[in-house]
Tab-separated table of C-alpha atoms in Angstrom:
chain	number	residue	atom	x	y	z
G	1	SER	CA	-101.396	-111.869	-13.197
G	2	GLN	CA	-100.164	-115.432	-12.700
G	3	GLY	CA	-97.555	-116.254	-10.063
G	4	ASP	CA	-95.061	-113.864	-8.510
G	5	SER	CA	-94.472	-110.485	-10.123
G	6	ALA	CA	-91.407	-108.237	-10.135
G	7	PHE	CA	-91.909	-104.887	-8.428
G	8	ARG	CA	-90.295	-101.480	-8.106
G	9	TRP	CA	-90.536	-99.615	-4.792
G	10	THR	CA	-90.063	-95.876	-4.290
G	11	SER	CA	-90.556	-93.717	-1.213
G	12	THR	CA	-93.319	-91.791	-2.985
G	13	ASP	CA	-95.274	-94.554	-4.742
G	14	GLY	CA	-94.473	-97.575	-2.583
G	15	MET	CA	-94.441	-101.034	-4.190
G	16	VAL	CA	-95.584	-101.101	-7.802
G	17	GLY	CA	-95.536	-104.239	-9.954
G	18	PHE	CA	-94.252	-103.936	-13.491
G	19	GLY	CA	-94.668	-107.512	-14.679
G	20	THR	CA	-96.441	-108.340	-17.938
G	21	GLY	CA	-98.944	-110.769	-16.505
G	22	VAL	CA	-96.435	-113.624	-16.222
G	23	PRO	CA	-94.250	-114.817	-13.321
G	24	SER	CA	-91.207	-112.549	-12.955
G	25	ALA	CA	-88.490	-111.500	-10.505
G	26	ALA	CA	-86.277	-108.410	-10.228
G	27	TYR	CA	-82.639	-108.955	-9.204
G	28	ALA	CA	-80.777	-105.660	-9.697
G	29	VAL	CA	-81.414	-101.956	-10.306
G	30	SER	CA	-79.414	-99.083	-11.796
G	31	ALA	CA	-78.188	-96.142	-9.727
G	32	ASP	CA	-81.177	-93.890	-10.445
G	33	GLY	CA	-83.755	-96.696	-10.396
G	34	SER	CA	-84.754	-96.283	-14.038
G	35	ASP	CA	-83.355	-99.655	-15.182
G	36	ILE	CA	-84.199	-102.997	-13.578
G	37	VAL	CA	-83.067	-106.476	-14.628
G	38	GLY	CA	-84.162	-109.978	-13.724
G	39	GLN	CA	-85.948	-113.046	-15.060
G	40	GLN	CA	-89.451	-113.537	-16.427
G	41	TYR	CA	-91.533	-116.299	-18.026
G	42	SER	CA	-91.787	-115.805	-21.774
G	43	HIS	CA	-92.691	-118.205	-24.601
G	44	GLN	CA	-92.593	-121.272	-22.328
G	45	GLU	CA	-89.223	-120.362	-20.822
G	46	TYR	CA	-87.712	-118.231	-18.034
G	47	VAL	CA	-85.519	-115.592	-19.652
G	48	ALA	CA	-83.364	-112.579	-18.792
G	49	TYR	CA	-85.045	-109.205	-19.184
G	50	ARG	CA	-84.335	-105.501	-18.799
G	51	TRP	CA	-87.018	-103.041	-17.738
G	52	THR	CA	-86.742	-99.302	-18.332
G	53	SER	CA	-89.122	-96.514	-17.484
G	54	GLU	CA	-89.298	-95.648	-21.190
G	55	SER	CA	-89.537	-99.053	-22.895
G	56	GLY	CA	-90.996	-101.323	-20.249
G	57	THR	CA	-89.903	-104.988	-20.075
G	58	VAL	CA	-87.773	-106.311	-22.944
G	59	ASN	CA	-86.141	-109.749	-23.201
G	60	LEU	CA	-82.363	-109.563	-23.641
G	61	GLU	CA	-82.107	-112.438	-26.140
G	62	ASN	CA	-81.666	-111.430	-29.749
G	63	SER	CA	-84.569	-113.696	-30.778
G	64	PRO	CA	-87.414	-112.788	-28.440
G	65	SER	CA	-89.783	-115.145	-30.262
G	66	SER	CA	-87.536	-118.093	-29.390
G	67	PRO	CA	-85.918	-117.279	-26.033
G	68	VAL	CA	-83.561	-119.534	-24.117
G	69	TYR	CA	-83.336	-120.181	-20.400
G	70	SER	CA	-81.350	-117.275	-18.888
G	71	ALA	CA	-81.282	-114.719	-16.067
G	72	ALA	CA	-79.997	-111.163	-15.606
G	73	LEU	CA	-78.444	-110.696	-12.153
G	74	GLY	CA	-76.477	-107.432	-12.267
G	75	VAL	CA	-76.625	-104.047	-13.997
G	76	SER	CA	-74.238	-101.123	-14.399
G	77	GLU	CA	-74.776	-97.722	-12.836
G	78	ASP	CA	-76.364	-96.247	-15.970
G	79	GLY	CA	-78.311	-99.399	-16.873
G	80	THR	CA	-76.635	-99.950	-20.247
G	81	ILE	CA	-74.614	-103.051	-19.270
G	82	VAL	CA	-76.208	-106.200	-17.839
G	83	VAL	CA	-74.651	-109.457	-16.598
G	84	GLY	CA	-76.052	-112.880	-15.794
G	85	TRP	CA	-76.063	-116.407	-17.240
G	86	ARG	CA	-77.326	-118.178	-20.361
G	87	PRO	CA	-76.794	-121.636	-21.920
G	88	GLY	CA	-73.198	-122.226	-22.983
G	89	GLY	CA	-70.775	-125.119	-23.342
G	90	ASP	CA	-71.871	-128.115	-21.248
G	91	ASN	CA	-74.070	-126.068	-18.899
G	92	PHE	CA	-74.320	-122.301	-18.555
G	93	GLU	CA	-72.083	-119.374	-19.412
G	94	ALA	CA	-71.752	-115.971	-17.779
G	95	PHE	CA	-72.762	-113.186	-20.158
G	96	ARG	CA	-72.259	-109.459	-20.482
G	97	TRP	CA	-74.967	-107.600	-22.408
G	98	THR	CA	-74.616	-104.093	-23.812
G	99	VAL	CA	-77.034	-101.869	-25.662
G	100	ASP	CA	-74.758	-101.847	-28.716
G	101	ASP	CA	-73.492	-105.455	-28.846
G	102	GLY	CA	-76.250	-107.463	-27.220
G	103	MET	CA	-75.464	-110.604	-25.181
G	104	THR	CA	-71.869	-111.899	-25.264
G	105	GLY	CA	-70.489	-114.846	-23.293
G	106	ILE	CA	-67.369	-114.171	-21.199
G	107	GLY	CA	-66.160	-117.784	-20.981
G	108	ASP	CA	-65.159	-119.830	-17.942
G	109	LEU	CA	-62.120	-120.816	-15.890
G	110	PRO	CA	-59.738	-123.539	-17.118
G	111	GLY	CA	-60.478	-127.122	-16.046
G	112	GLY	CA	-63.673	-128.901	-15.088
G	113	LEU	CA	-66.967	-128.760	-16.948
G	114	PHE	CA	-67.735	-125.587	-18.865
G	115	ASN	CA	-69.933	-123.608	-16.488
G	116	SER	CA	-70.016	-119.987	-15.279
G	117	THR	CA	-72.411	-117.421	-13.819
G	118	ALA	CA	-72.046	-113.635	-13.538
G	119	ASN	CA	-73.575	-112.159	-10.366
G	120	ASP	CA	-72.486	-108.531	-10.246
G	121	VAL	CA	-70.859	-105.822	-12.343
G	122	SER	CA	-68.958	-102.649	-11.462
G	123	PRO	CA	-70.724	-99.276	-11.924
G	124	ASP	CA	-68.945	-98.638	-15.237
G	125	GLY	CA	-69.574	-102.175	-16.499
G	126	THR	CA	-65.911	-103.097	-16.983
G	127	ILE	CA	-65.531	-105.585	-14.104
G	128	VAL	CA	-67.685	-108.684	-13.588
G	129	VAL	CA	-67.694	-111.197	-10.716
G	130	GLY	CA	-69.355	-114.563	-10.258
G	131	LYS	CA	-68.484	-118.254	-10.166
G	132	SER	CA	-67.143	-120.840	-12.620
G	133	ASN	CA	-66.013	-124.438	-12.635
G	134	SER	CA	-62.239	-124.833	-12.519
G	135	THR	CA	-59.827	-127.718	-12.038
G	136	PRO	CA	-60.178	-127.875	-8.211
G	137	GLY	CA	-63.934	-127.167	-8.165
G	138	GLU	CA	-66.454	-124.327	-8.241
G	139	GLU	CA	-64.492	-121.076	-7.910
G	140	ALA	CA	-65.210	-117.381	-7.518
G	141	PHE	CA	-63.922	-115.241	-10.382
G	142	ARG	CA	-63.247	-111.658	-11.357
G	143	TRP	CA	-63.429	-110.754	-15.048
G	144	THR	CA	-62.037	-107.602	-16.657
G	145	ILE	CA	-62.057	-106.412	-20.252
G	146	SER	CA	-58.268	-106.429	-20.412
G	147	GLY	CA	-57.467	-109.482	-18.305
G	148	GLY	CA	-60.384	-111.841	-18.891
G	149	MET	CA	-61.553	-114.254	-16.192
G	150	ILE	CA	-59.287	-114.929	-13.187
G	151	GLY	CA	-60.040	-117.368	-10.349
G	152	LEU	CA	-59.974	-115.942	-6.823
G	153	GLY	CA	-59.409	-119.211	-4.937
G	154	ASP	CA	-61.292	-120.533	-1.920
G	155	LEU	CA	-61.183	-120.410	1.868
G	156	ASP	CA	-59.217	-123.074	3.729
G	157	GLY	CA	-61.000	-126.252	4.821
G	158	GLY	CA	-63.968	-128.149	3.438
G	159	ASN	CA	-64.551	-128.827	-0.249
G	160	PHE	CA	-63.216	-126.405	-2.833
G	161	SER	CA	-66.225	-124.164	-3.465
G	162	SER	CA	-66.557	-120.376	-3.640
G	163	GLU	CA	-68.723	-117.775	-5.331
G	164	ALA	CA	-68.284	-114.011	-5.755
G	165	LYS	CA	-71.402	-111.931	-5.165
G	166	GLY	CA	-70.308	-108.290	-5.111
G	167	VAL	CA	-67.510	-105.976	-6.254
G	168	THR	CA	-66.406	-102.403	-5.556
G	169	ALA	CA	-66.276	-99.733	-8.233
G	170	ASP	CA	-62.542	-100.167	-8.839
G	171	GLY	CA	-62.642	-103.969	-8.618
G	172	ALA	CA	-60.105	-103.995	-5.779
G	173	VAL	CA	-62.462	-105.677	-3.293
G	174	VAL	CA	-64.755	-108.644	-3.930
G	175	VAL	CA	-67.116	-110.364	-1.485
G	176	GLY	CA	-68.981	-113.662	-1.530
G	177	TYR	CA	-68.795	-117.031	0.187
G	178	GLY	CA	-66.484	-120.031	0.335
G	179	GLU	CA	-66.467	-123.413	2.041
G	180	THR	CA	-64.568	-124.142	5.268
G	181	ASP	CA	-64.536	-126.939	7.836
G	182	ILE	CA	-67.771	-125.613	9.377
G	183	GLY	CA	-69.598	-125.067	6.072
G	184	TYR	CA	-70.024	-121.915	4.031
G	185	GLU	CA	-68.524	-118.670	5.325
G	186	ALA	CA	-68.468	-115.157	3.904
G	187	PHE	CA	-65.222	-114.052	2.290
G	188	ILE	CA	-63.588	-110.784	1.369
G	189	TRP	CA	-60.978	-110.714	-1.388
G	190	THR	CA	-58.508	-107.895	-2.020
G	191	GLU	CA	-55.757	-107.506	-4.571
G	192	THR	CA	-53.144	-107.386	-1.826
G	193	GLY	CA	-54.514	-109.850	0.725
G	194	GLY	CA	-56.234	-112.421	-1.469
G	195	MET	CA	-59.257	-114.298	-0.099
G	196	GLN	CA	-59.882	-114.172	3.655
G	197	LYS	CA	-62.770	-114.966	5.952
G	198	LEU	CA	-64.792	-111.806	6.367
G	199	SER	CA	-65.153	-112.648	10.069
G	200	ASP	CA	-61.366	-112.635	10.509
G	201	VAL	CA	-61.040	-109.185	8.945
G	202	VAL	CA	-63.965	-107.812	10.952
G	203	THR	CA	-62.586	-109.232	14.211
G	204	ALA	CA	-59.152	-107.777	13.473
G	205	ALA	CA	-60.849	-104.380	13.082
G	206	GLY	CA	-62.044	-104.631	16.686
G	207	ILE	CA	-65.638	-105.820	16.169
G	208	ASP	CA	-66.845	-108.571	18.507
G	209	LEU	CA	-68.514	-111.422	16.564
G	210	THR	CA	-68.887	-113.856	19.460
G	211	GLY	CA	-71.697	-116.281	18.629
G	212	TRP	CA	-72.104	-115.053	15.044
G	213	THR	CA	-71.271	-116.908	11.833
G	214	LEU	CA	-71.125	-114.770	8.693
G	215	TRP	CA	-71.865	-117.291	5.966
G	216	ASN	CA	-72.600	-115.225	2.866
G	217	ALA	CA	-71.588	-111.708	1.828
G	218	LEU	CA	-74.112	-110.679	-0.814
G	219	ALA	CA	-73.096	-107.142	-1.733
G	220	ILE	CA	-70.540	-104.390	-1.185
G	221	SER	CA	-70.913	-100.674	-1.830
G	222	ASP	CA	-68.988	-98.974	-4.628
G	223	ASP	CA	-66.496	-97.461	-2.145
G	224	GLY	CA	-66.179	-100.635	-0.064
G	225	ASN	CA	-67.518	-98.990	3.089
G	226	VAL	CA	-70.686	-101.115	3.402
G	227	ILE	CA	-71.009	-104.920	3.197
G	228	THR	CA	-74.288	-106.814	3.568
G	229	GLY	CA	-75.173	-110.472	3.712
G	230	ASN	CA	-76.558	-113.364	5.744
G	231	ALA	CA	-75.404	-114.730	9.097
G	232	THR	CA	-76.382	-117.075	11.888
G	233	ASN	CA	-76.882	-115.078	15.085
G	234	PRO	CA	-76.054	-116.223	18.638
G	235	ASP	CA	-79.585	-117.665	18.976
G	236	GLY	CA	-78.991	-119.923	15.977
G	237	ASN	CA	-81.337	-118.014	13.675
G	238	THR	CA	-80.594	-116.662	10.216
G	239	GLU	CA	-80.289	-112.889	10.221
G	240	ALA	CA	-79.196	-110.248	7.742
G	241	PHE	CA	-76.046	-108.296	8.614
G	242	ILE	CA	-74.571	-104.981	7.607
G	243	ILE	CA	-70.948	-103.993	8.226
G	244	LYS	CA	-69.950	-100.361	7.798
G	245	ASN	CA	-66.586	-98.622	7.543
G	246	LEU	CA	-64.417	-101.731	7.520
G	247	PHE	CA	-62.103	-99.826	5.160
G	248	PRO	CA	-62.686	-96.217	6.262
G	249	LEU	CA	-62.356	-93.690	3.453
G	250	ASP	CA	-60.281	-90.571	4.185
G	251	SER	CA	-60.823	-88.375	1.136
G	252	ASP	CA	-58.635	-85.491	2.295
G	253	ASN	CA	-55.923	-87.589	4.014
G	254	ASP	CA	-56.226	-85.630	7.244
G	255	GLY	CA	-56.254	-88.685	9.485
G	256	LEU	CA	-60.008	-88.571	10.149
G	257	PRO	CA	-62.249	-91.047	8.270
G	258	ASP	CA	-65.004	-89.458	6.205
G	259	TYR	CA	-67.705	-91.125	8.291
G	260	ILE	CA	-66.380	-89.357	11.401
G	261	GLU	CA	-66.229	-85.966	9.683
G	262	ASP	CA	-69.638	-86.294	7.990
G	263	SER	CA	-71.182	-87.974	11.025
G	264	ASN	CA	-74.748	-88.056	9.713
G	265	GLU	CA	-73.507	-89.192	6.278
G	266	ASN	CA	-75.657	-86.752	4.333
G	267	GLY	CA	-72.846	-85.387	2.152
G	268	ILE	CA	-73.160	-81.891	3.651
G	269	VAL	CA	-70.848	-80.125	6.121
G	270	ASP	CA	-73.374	-79.422	8.855
G	271	PRO	CA	-72.755	-77.363	12.012
G	272	GLY	CA	-70.473	-79.284	14.355
G	273	GLU	CA	-68.943	-81.343	11.527
G	274	THR	CA	-65.522	-81.080	9.921
G	275	ASP	CA	-65.157	-81.065	6.144
G	276	PRO	CA	-64.185	-84.510	4.744
G	277	VAL	CA	-62.612	-82.902	1.670
G	278	ASN	CA	-60.695	-80.158	3.512
G	279	PRO	CA	-57.828	-81.475	5.672
G	280	ASP	CA	-57.785	-78.324	7.831
G	281	THR	CA	-61.396	-77.280	8.297
G	282	ASP	CA	-60.698	-74.283	10.561
G	283	GLY	CA	-57.587	-73.151	8.671
G	284	ASP	CA	-55.330	-73.058	11.737
G	285	GLY	CA	-52.422	-74.958	10.209
G	286	ALA	CA	-53.178	-78.299	11.904
G	287	LEU	CA	-54.830	-81.267	10.210
G	288	ASP	CA	-58.262	-82.171	11.536
G	289	GLY	CA	-56.843	-85.572	12.498
G	290	GLN	CA	-54.069	-83.930	14.511
G	291	GLU	CA	-56.594	-81.944	16.511
G	292	ASP	CA	-59.011	-84.851	17.056
G	293	ALA	CA	-56.192	-87.140	18.149
G	294	ASN	CA	-58.318	-90.160	19.127
G	295	LYS	CA	-60.423	-89.870	15.944
G	296	ASN	CA	-63.795	-90.042	17.672
G	297	GLY	CA	-65.346	-86.806	16.383
G	298	LEU	CA	-65.406	-85.192	19.843
G	299	VAL	CA	-63.245	-82.536	21.507
G	300	ASP	CA	-61.913	-84.523	24.440
G	301	PRO	CA	-59.698	-83.192	27.250
G	302	GLY	CA	-56.223	-82.468	25.930
G	303	GLU	CA	-57.404	-82.158	22.321
G	304	ALA	CA	-57.676	-79.098	20.120
G	305	ASP	CA	-60.995	-78.221	18.499
G	306	PRO	CA	-60.797	-78.729	14.685
G	307	LEU	CA	-63.560	-76.132	14.322
G	308	ASN	CA	-61.780	-73.466	16.421
G	309	PRO	CA	-58.405	-72.153	15.180
G	310	ASP	CA	-57.401	-71.105	18.742
G	311	THR	CA	-58.922	-73.623	21.131
G	312	ASP	CA	-57.494	-72.117	24.335
G	313	SER	CA	-57.819	-68.467	23.198
G	314	ASP	CA	-54.175	-67.725	24.028
G	315	GLY	CA	-53.504	-65.805	20.823
G	316	LEU	CA	-51.608	-68.684	19.201
G	317	THR	CA	-53.273	-70.798	16.531
G	318	ASP	CA	-53.619	-74.482	17.286
G	319	GLY	CA	-51.463	-75.332	14.284
G	320	TYR	CA	-48.644	-73.116	15.567
G	321	GLU	CA	-48.805	-74.700	19.003
G	322	ILE	CA	-48.960	-78.280	17.669
G	323	ASN	CA	-46.445	-78.067	14.854
G	324	VAL	CA	-44.030	-75.243	15.796
G	325	VAL	CA	-43.721	-74.518	19.517
G	326	MET	CA	-45.239	-77.876	20.552
G	327	THR	CA	-47.327	-76.542	23.415
G	328	ASP	CA	-50.762	-77.786	24.419
G	329	PRO	CA	-53.344	-76.000	22.232
G	330	SER	CA	-56.072	-76.808	24.778
G	331	SER	CA	-54.318	-75.127	27.735
G	332	THR	CA	-53.100	-71.587	28.341
G	333	THR	CA	-50.641	-72.805	30.992
G	334	SER	CA	-48.469	-75.000	28.786
G	335	VAL	CA	-44.826	-73.904	28.561
G	336	TYR	CA	-42.661	-73.450	25.497
G	337	THR	CA	-39.144	-74.734	26.100
G	338	LEU	CA	-36.342	-73.143	24.063
G	339	GLN	CA	-33.322	-75.332	23.419
G	340	CYS	CA	-30.077	-73.934	22.029
G	341	ASP	CA	-26.772	-75.465	21.068
G	342	MET	CA	-24.001	-73.181	22.443
G	343	ASN	CA	-20.276	-73.131	22.881
G	344	GLU	CA	-19.010	-72.526	26.411
G	345	ASP	CA	-17.671	-69.025	25.564
G	346	GLU	CA	-20.928	-67.841	23.920
G	347	GLU	CA	-23.391	-65.608	25.688
G	348	ILE	CA	-27.042	-64.810	25.081
G	349	ASP	CA	-28.276	-61.274	25.660
G	350	LEU	CA	-31.773	-61.619	27.173
G	351	GLY	CA	-32.143	-57.807	27.367
């Protein structure tokens, strides 16, 4: 082959090239690994392609004999929807390609030169993020089928410049980078909070970033629980980063995040773990989050055991002690206090 070649790596076969003897690069892969998209050299031009295990490498342009400069940068979960950029307007235009309709441009933001790029797409293919020229400058965008392309703004300070790199499955969270007074910094955008420095949100969550500069967030998981990107570490070197559980998911609303309940994150309720889809794993009438009060996944002094319906073996379920008589479910010596509202002339027969 000539030049660099795209590859596909699996745990069983390792790294296997699938290029066609020409320079190529792979940029995104479908959920099951059977569809890969990127850019390859074809007919004297670098063009967007889609590779499948059944059909091999196929250019996305409708006229493969006369391709135009383009690149595929994102792919849906099932591999049937691809996003990227192609020539359009004065420069380039973000596109969305489908098996049925082929390559369709999705426009750009108002103002400035016509220019847009699509970097990522939601698992179902309905939400696209990237960058486009707008009136103030280069701006991150989120595109939806119903709402079209909407600018997401920029971080404060520096020139107006931002780019969206990743999006969650529901489109509610977008990550990328924007320009500030110190240069480029990673951002996180939410529907409620708008665009913020990722470092500010991480620090507010209690994570110490002293000496670190997060300057580009490249991807976010479908559920928003994992963010990856590039940073400058305290030694001044570029280093990849991964942030987990910034927005902890609590599937059963029991007060314990899923990552605490499924501590090894294998999707199975193993011995010693509570069930992330059952709010009361031991069925004692108390939520798992009530029993593990400090939410650390351990049975600490003064806490009830969410895997034992009667932690102190006093004959009363933990749920009854916590929610009804309000005694300590971890101690057999706690006292239940009865309070009564009485008139002065009333008596109580204690037998």
